[in-house]
CSV table of C-alpha atoms in Angstrom, one decimal:
chain,number,residue,atom,x,y,z
F,1,GLN,CA,-21.1,-92.0,-171.6
F,2,LEU,CA,-19.5,-93.0,-168.4
F,3,ARG,CA,-16.0,-92.5,-169.8
F,4,GLY,CA,-17.1,-88.9,-171.0
F,5,GLY,CA,-18.1,-88.2,-167.3
F,6,ARG,CA,-21.7,-88.3,-168.2
F,7,ARG,CA,-24.1,-90.0,-165.5
F,8,ASP,CA,-27.2,-90.8,-167.3
F,9,ARG,CA,-29.5,-92.5,-165.3
F,10,ASP,CA,-30.9,-94.9,-167.8
F,11,ALA,CA,-27.4,-95.9,-168.7
F,12,LEU,CA,-26.6,-96.6,-165.0
F,13,PHE,CA,-29.6,-98.5,-164.6
F,14,ASN,CA,-28.9,-100.7,-167.5
F,15,LEU,CA,-25.2,-101.1,-166.4
F,16,ALA,CA,-26.7,-102.4,-163.1
F,17,ILE,CA,-28.9,-104.9,-164.5
F,18,ALA,CA,-26.1,-106.1,-167.0
F,19,GLY,CA,-23.6,-106.6,-163.9
F,20,THR,CA,-26.1,-108.2,-162.0
F,21,VAL,CA,-27.1,-110.8,-164.5
F,22,CYS,CA,-23.5,-111.7,-165.2
F,23,VAL,CA,-22.9,-112.2,-161.5
F,24,ILE,CA,-25.9,-114.4,-161.1
F,25,THR,CA,-25.0,-116.2,-164.3
F,26,ILE,CA,-21.5,-117.0,-162.9
F,27,VAL,CA,-22.7,-118.0,-159.6
F,28,TYR,CA,-26.1,-120.0,-160.3
F,29,GLY,CA,-26.0,-120.9,-163.9
F,30,PHE,CA,-27.1,-119.7,-167.3
F,31,VAL,CA,-30.8,-120.5,-166.7
F,32,VAL,CA,-31.2,-118.6,-163.6
F,33,GLY,CA,-29.3,-115.8,-165.1
F,34,ILE,CA,-31.7,-115.4,-167.9
F,35,VAL,CA,-34.8,-115.7,-165.6
F,36,VAL,CA,-33.3,-112.9,-163.5
F,37,GLY,CA,-32.5,-110.9,-166.5
F,38,VAL,CA,-36.0,-111.2,-167.7
F,39,VAL,CA,-37.5,-110.2,-164.3
F,40,LEU,CA,-35.2,-107.3,-164.0
F,41,ALA,CA,-35.9,-106.0,-167.4
F,42,ALA,CA,-39.8,-106.2,-167.0
F,43,ALA,CA,-39.3,-104.2,-163.6
F,44,LEU,CA,-37.4,-101.7,-165.2
F,45,PHE,CA,-40.0,-101.4,-168.0
F,46,VAL,CA,-42.7,-101.0,-165.5
F,47,HIS,CA,-40.7,-98.4,-163.6
F,48,GLU,CA,-40.1,-96.4,-166.9
F,49,MET,CA,-43.8,-96.6,-167.6
F,50,ASN,CA,-44.7,-95.0,-164.2
F,51,ARG,CA,-42.3,-92.2,-163.7
F,52,SER,CA,-42.5,-88.8,-165.2
F,53,LEU,CA,-40.0,-87.8,-167.9
F,54,VAL,CA,-40.0,-84.2,-166.5
F,55,ARG,CA,-36.5,-83.3,-164.9
F,56,SER,CA,-36.8,-79.8,-164.3
F,57,VAL,CA,-39.1,-76.9,-165.2
F,58,GLY,CA,-38.3,-73.1,-165.4
F,59,SER,CA,-39.2,-69.8,-166.8
F,60,LEU,CA,-37.7,-66.5,-168.0
F,61,ALA,CA,-38.1,-65.3,-164.3
F,62,THR,CA,-35.8,-67.9,-163.1
F,63,ARG,CA,-33.4,-68.8,-166.2
F,64,GLY,CA,-32.8,-66.4,-169.2
F,65,SER,CA,-30.3,-66.7,-172.0
F,66,ARG,CA,-26.8,-65.6,-171.9
F,67,ARG,CA,-27.4,-62.6,-174.2
F,68,ILE,CA,-27.1,-59.4,-172.3
F,69,TRP,CA,-30.1,-56.8,-173.0
F,70,PRO,CA,-30.4,-53.2,-172.7
F,71,VAL,CA,-32.1,-52.1,-169.5
F,72,ALA,CA,-35.4,-51.7,-171.1
F,73,ALA,CA,-35.5,-55.1,-172.8
F,74,ALA,CA,-34.2,-56.8,-169.7
F,75,THR,CA,-37.0,-55.0,-167.7
F,76,ALA,CA,-39.7,-56.2,-170.1
F,77,LEU,CA,-38.5,-59.8,-170.0
F,78,ARG,CA,-38.6,-60.0,-166.2
F,79,GLU,CA,-42.1,-58.5,-166.4
F,80,ARG,CA,-43.4,-61.2,-168.6
F,81,GLY,CA,-40.9,-64.0,-167.8
F,82,GLU,CA,-43.6,-66.4,-166.7
F,83,VAL,CA,-45.2,-66.6,-170.0
F,84,VAL,CA,-42.3,-68.6,-171.4
F,85,ARG,CA,-41.9,-72.3,-169.9
F,86,ILE,CA,-38.7,-74.2,-170.1
F,87,VAL,CA,-39.3,-77.9,-169.6
F,88,GLU,CA,-36.2,-80.5,-169.6
F,89,LEU,CA,-37.3,-84.2,-170.3
F,90,GLU,CA,-35.1,-87.1,-169.5
F,91,GLY,CA,-35.6,-90.7,-170.5
F,92,ALA,CA,-37.3,-92.4,-173.5
F,93,VAL,CA,-40.5,-91.0,-175.0
F,94,PHE,CA,-42.1,-94.2,-176.4
F,95,PHE,CA,-45.5,-95.8,-176.2
F,96,GLY,CA,-45.2,-96.5,-172.6
F,97,THR,CA,-44.5,-92.9,-171.3
F,98,ALA,CA,-45.9,-90.9,-174.2
F,99,HIS,CA,-49.3,-90.4,-172.9
F,100,ARG,CA,-48.2,-89.3,-169.3
F,101,CYS,CA,-45.5,-87.0,-170.9
F,102,GLU,CA,-48.3,-85.3,-172.9
F,103,GLY,CA,-50.4,-84.9,-169.8
F,104,ASP,CA,-47.4,-83.3,-167.8
F,105,LEU,CA,-46.3,-81.1,-170.7
F,106,ALA,CA,-50.0,-79.9,-171.2
F,107,ARG,CA,-50.5,-79.1,-167.7
F,108,LEU,CA,-47.0,-77.2,-167.4
F,109,ALA,CA,-47.8,-75.2,-170.8
F,110,ARG,CA,-51.2,-73.9,-169.3
F,111,ASP,CA,-51.1,-69.9,-169.6
F,112,ALA,CA,-47.7,-70.1,-171.4
F,113,ARG,CA,-47.1,-68.2,-174.8
F,114,PHE,CA,-43.8,-70.2,-175.4
F,115,VAL,CA,-42.9,-73.7,-174.4
F,116,ILE,CA,-39.3,-74.7,-174.8
F,117,VAL,CA,-39.0,-78.6,-174.7
F,118,ASP,CA,-35.4,-79.5,-173.9
F,119,VAL,CA,-34.8,-83.0,-175.3
F,120,ARG,CA,-31.0,-83.0,-174.7
F,121,ARG,CA,-31.4,-86.0,-172.3
F,122,VAL,CA,-34.0,-87.8,-174.2
F,123,THR,CA,-32.7,-91.4,-175.1
F,124,MET,CA,-35.4,-92.4,-177.7
F,125,ILE,CA,-38.5,-91.1,-179.5
F,126,ASP,CA,-40.7,-93.6,-181.2
F,127,ALA,CA,-43.7,-93.2,-183.3
F,128,SER,CA,-46.0,-92.6,-180.3
F,129,GLY,CA,-43.8,-90.2,-178.7
F,130,ALA,CA,-43.3,-88.3,-181.8
F,131,PHE,CA,-47.1,-88.1,-182.3
F,132,VAL,CA,-48.2,-86.9,-178.9
F,133,LEU,CA,-45.2,-84.1,-179.2
F,134,ASP,CA,-46.5,-83.0,-182.5
F,135,ARG,CA,-50.4,-83.1,-181.2
F,136,LEU,CA,-49.6,-81.1,-178.1
F,137,ALA,CA,-47.6,-78.5,-180.4
F,138,ALA,CA,-50.8,-78.2,-182.6
F,139,ARG,CA,-52.9,-77.8,-179.5
F,140,LEU,CA,-50.8,-75.0,-178.2
F,141,GLN,CA,-50.7,-73.2,-181.8
F,142,ARG,CA,-54.5,-73.4,-182.0
F,143,ARG,CA,-54.6,-71.1,-178.8
F,144,GLY,CA,-52.0,-68.7,-180.1
F,145,ALA,CA,-48.9,-70.3,-178.3
F,146,ARG,CA,-45.7,-71.9,-179.6
F,147,MET,CA,-43.8,-75.0,-178.7
F,148,VAL,CA,-39.9,-75.6,-179.7
F,149,LEU,CA,-37.6,-78.3,-179.2
F,150,ALA,CA,-34.0,-77.6,-177.8
F,151,GLY,CA,-31.1,-79.8,-177.5
F,152,ILE,CA,-31.6,-81.3,-181.2
F,153,ALA,CA,-29.2,-81.2,-184.1
F,154,PRO,CA,-30.5,-81.8,-187.6
F,155,ARG,CA,-28.5,-85.1,-188.0
F,156,ASP,CA,-29.0,-86.7,-184.6
F,157,ARG,CA,-31.0,-89.6,-183.7
F,158,ARG,CA,-34.0,-87.7,-182.4
F,159,ALA,CA,-34.2,-85.6,-185.6
F,160,ARG,CA,-34.1,-88.6,-187.6
F,161,ALA,CA,-37.0,-90.1,-185.7
F,162,LEU,CA,-39.2,-86.9,-185.9
F,163,ARG,CA,-38.4,-86.7,-189.7
F,164,ALA,CA,-39.3,-90.4,-190.1
F,165,TYR,CA,-42.5,-90.2,-188.3
F,166,GLY,CA,-43.7,-87.4,-190.2
F,167,VAL,CA,-44.3,-84.8,-187.7
F,168,GLN,CA,-46.1,-81.5,-189.0
F,169,GLN,CA,-45.8,-79.0,-186.1
F,170,LEU,CA,-42.2,-79.9,-184.9
F,171,GLY,CA,-40.1,-79.9,-188.0
F,172,ASP,CA,-36.7,-78.3,-188.5
F,173,GLY,CA,-37.8,-74.7,-188.1
F,174,VAL,CA,-38.6,-75.4,-184.4
F,175,TRP,CA,-35.4,-77.1,-183.5
F,176,TYR,CA,-32.7,-75.3,-181.7
F,177,PRO,CA,-29.2,-76.9,-180.9
F,178,ASP,CA,-29.2,-76.1,-177.2
F,179,ALA,CA,-31.6,-74.5,-174.5
F,180,ASP,CA,-29.7,-71.1,-174.5
F,181,ARG,CA,-30.6,-70.5,-178.2
F,182,ALA,CA,-34.2,-71.5,-177.7
F,183,ILE,CA,-34.4,-69.2,-174.7
F,184,GLU,CA,-32.8,-66.2,-176.7
F,185,ALA,CA,-35.4,-66.8,-179.7
F,186,ALA,CA,-38.3,-66.8,-177.1
F,187,GLU,CA,-36.9,-63.5,-175.6
F,188,ARG,CA,-36.6,-61.7,-179.1
F,189,ALA,CA,-40.2,-62.9,-179.7
F,190,LEU,CA,-41.3,-61.4,-176.5
F,191,LEU,CA,-39.5,-58.0,-177.1
F,192,ALA,CA,-41.0,-58.0,-180.4
F,193,GLU,CA,-44.5,-58.2,-179.2
F,194,SER,CA,-43.6,-55.6,-176.5
F,195,GLY,CA,-42.6,-53.2,-179.5
F,196,ILE,CA,-38.9,-53.2,-178.3
F,197,ALA,CA,-36.4,-53.4,-181.3
F,198,THR,CA,-33.4,-56.0,-181.1
F,199,ALA,CA,-30.3,-56.2,-183.2
F,200,ALA,CA,-30.1,-59.9,-184.8
F,201,ASP,CA,-26.5,-59.5,-185.5
F,202,GLU,CA,-23.6,-60.1,-183.2
F,203,LEU,CA,-20.3,-58.0,-183.6
F,204,PRO,CA,-16.9,-59.6,-183.6
F,205,LEU,CA,-14.4,-58.6,-181.3
F,206,ALA,CA,-12.3,-56.8,-184.2
F,207,VAL,CA,-15.0,-54.4,-184.6
F,208,PRO,CA,-14.8,-51.3,-182.1
F,209,VAL,CA,-17.7,-51.2,-179.6
F,210,ASN,CA,-18.5,-48.3,-177.5
F,211,ALA,CA,-21.1,-48.1,-174.7
F,212,VAL,CA,-22.1,-45.8,-172.0
F,213,ALA,CA,-22.7,-46.9,-168.4
F,214,VAL,CA,-23.8,-45.1,-165.1
F,215,GLU,CA,-21.5,-45.6,-162.3
F,216,GLY,CA,-22.7,-43.6,-159.2
F,217,ASP,CA,-23.0,-40.0,-160.3
F,218,ARG,CA,-20.4,-40.5,-163.1
F,219,VAL,CA,-21.0,-41.3,-166.7
F,220,VAL,CA,-18.4,-43.9,-167.8
F,221,ARG,CA,-17.7,-44.6,-171.4
F,222,LEU,CA,-16.7,-48.3,-172.4
F,223,SER,CA,-14.9,-49.4,-175.3
F,224,HIS,CA,-12.6,-52.2,-176.4
F,225,ASP,CA,-9.5,-52.4,-178.4
F,226,TRP,CA,-6.8,-54.9,-179.3
F,227,TRP,CA,-3.7,-54.5,-177.2
F,228,THR,CA,0.0,-55.7,-177.8
F,229,GLY,CA,2.5,-55.9,-175.1
F,230,ALA,CA,3.8,-58.2,-172.3
F,231,ASP,CA,1.7,-58.8,-169.2
F,232,GLY,CA,2.6,-60.6,-166.0
F,233,ASP,CA,2.3,-64.0,-167.6
F,234,GLY,CA,4.4,-62.9,-170.4
F,235,HIS,CA,1.6,-63.0,-173.0
F,236,LYS,CA,2.0,-60.3,-176.0
F,237,GLU,CA,-1.4,-59.7,-177.0
F,238,GLY,CA,-5.0,-59.8,-176.2
F,239,PHE,CA,-8.5,-58.3,-175.9
F,240,ARG,CA,-9.2,-55.3,-173.2
F,241,LEU,CA,-12.1,-53.4,-172.1
F,242,VAL,CA,-11.5,-49.8,-171.4
F,243,ALA,CA,-13.4,-47.5,-169.2
F,244,LYS,CA,-13.1,-43.8,-169.9
F,245,THR,CA,-14.5,-41.0,-167.7
F,246,GLY,CA,-13.7,-37.3,-168.1
F,247,ARG,CA,-10.1,-38.1,-167.0
F,248,GLU,CA,-9.7,-41.0,-169.4
F,249,ALA,CA,-9.5,-43.7,-166.8
F,250,GLY,CA,-7.5,-46.7,-167.9
F,251,CYS,CA,-8.1,-50.5,-168.6
F,252,CYS,CA,-10.7,-52.0,-166.1
F,253,ALA,CA,-10.5,-55.8,-167.6
F,254,SER,CA,-8.7,-57.9,-170.1
F,255,ALA,CA,-8.9,-61.3,-171.7
F,256,ARG,CA,-6.8,-63.2,-173.9
F,257,PRO,CA,-8.3,-65.2,-177.0
């Protein structure tokens, strides 16, 4: 994790404890090192039991997906953004933290229609953790809300743990590989409830796309195409966005693949 540039708090704590125990063992001897290691490990355990696993909380009003919606859809999402809660957890969801985690999530999920729990930074889920998450999802479902998990892949350790412990409400169908896709799914559900149709498919860049935008008192037509030729950096081809008004304006932006 450290070589990859990640600064996980639990990993840093464990590394600090290991380093401290090694230094004390070298200076004072093996027995003293063992005693200090046990004391530090117990202190870390108590600390983990008493801290909240909630790292951050957001909603659609403060954090939307990367998808660009039409004006009507974007307006509807802003108006109803508070009914989607995005909660990021960090640490281990185990028997020592599960009860408090359930209480925190239940409090944050109050009055929400969709609850996205981002477990990307969760290091471990034991049977107690899986049970309380599944129980909370069932409670939310009974009152017409939905809970999904983000930051979880079908074959990672968290997915294996949830399958092994036999969760009923948090199976594969409510897993998303990252928070952005989970947020987009919640946005689509909200728009469907509002009666606003959305396109499920994404068009590749090779397919011509046309759109109309308003710029002041002018109507600007946007399209894109594939261009061939040298630019200032010597590149020969790329994708460009073309803005056309009544006078056929030229290229306004470009990007290379």
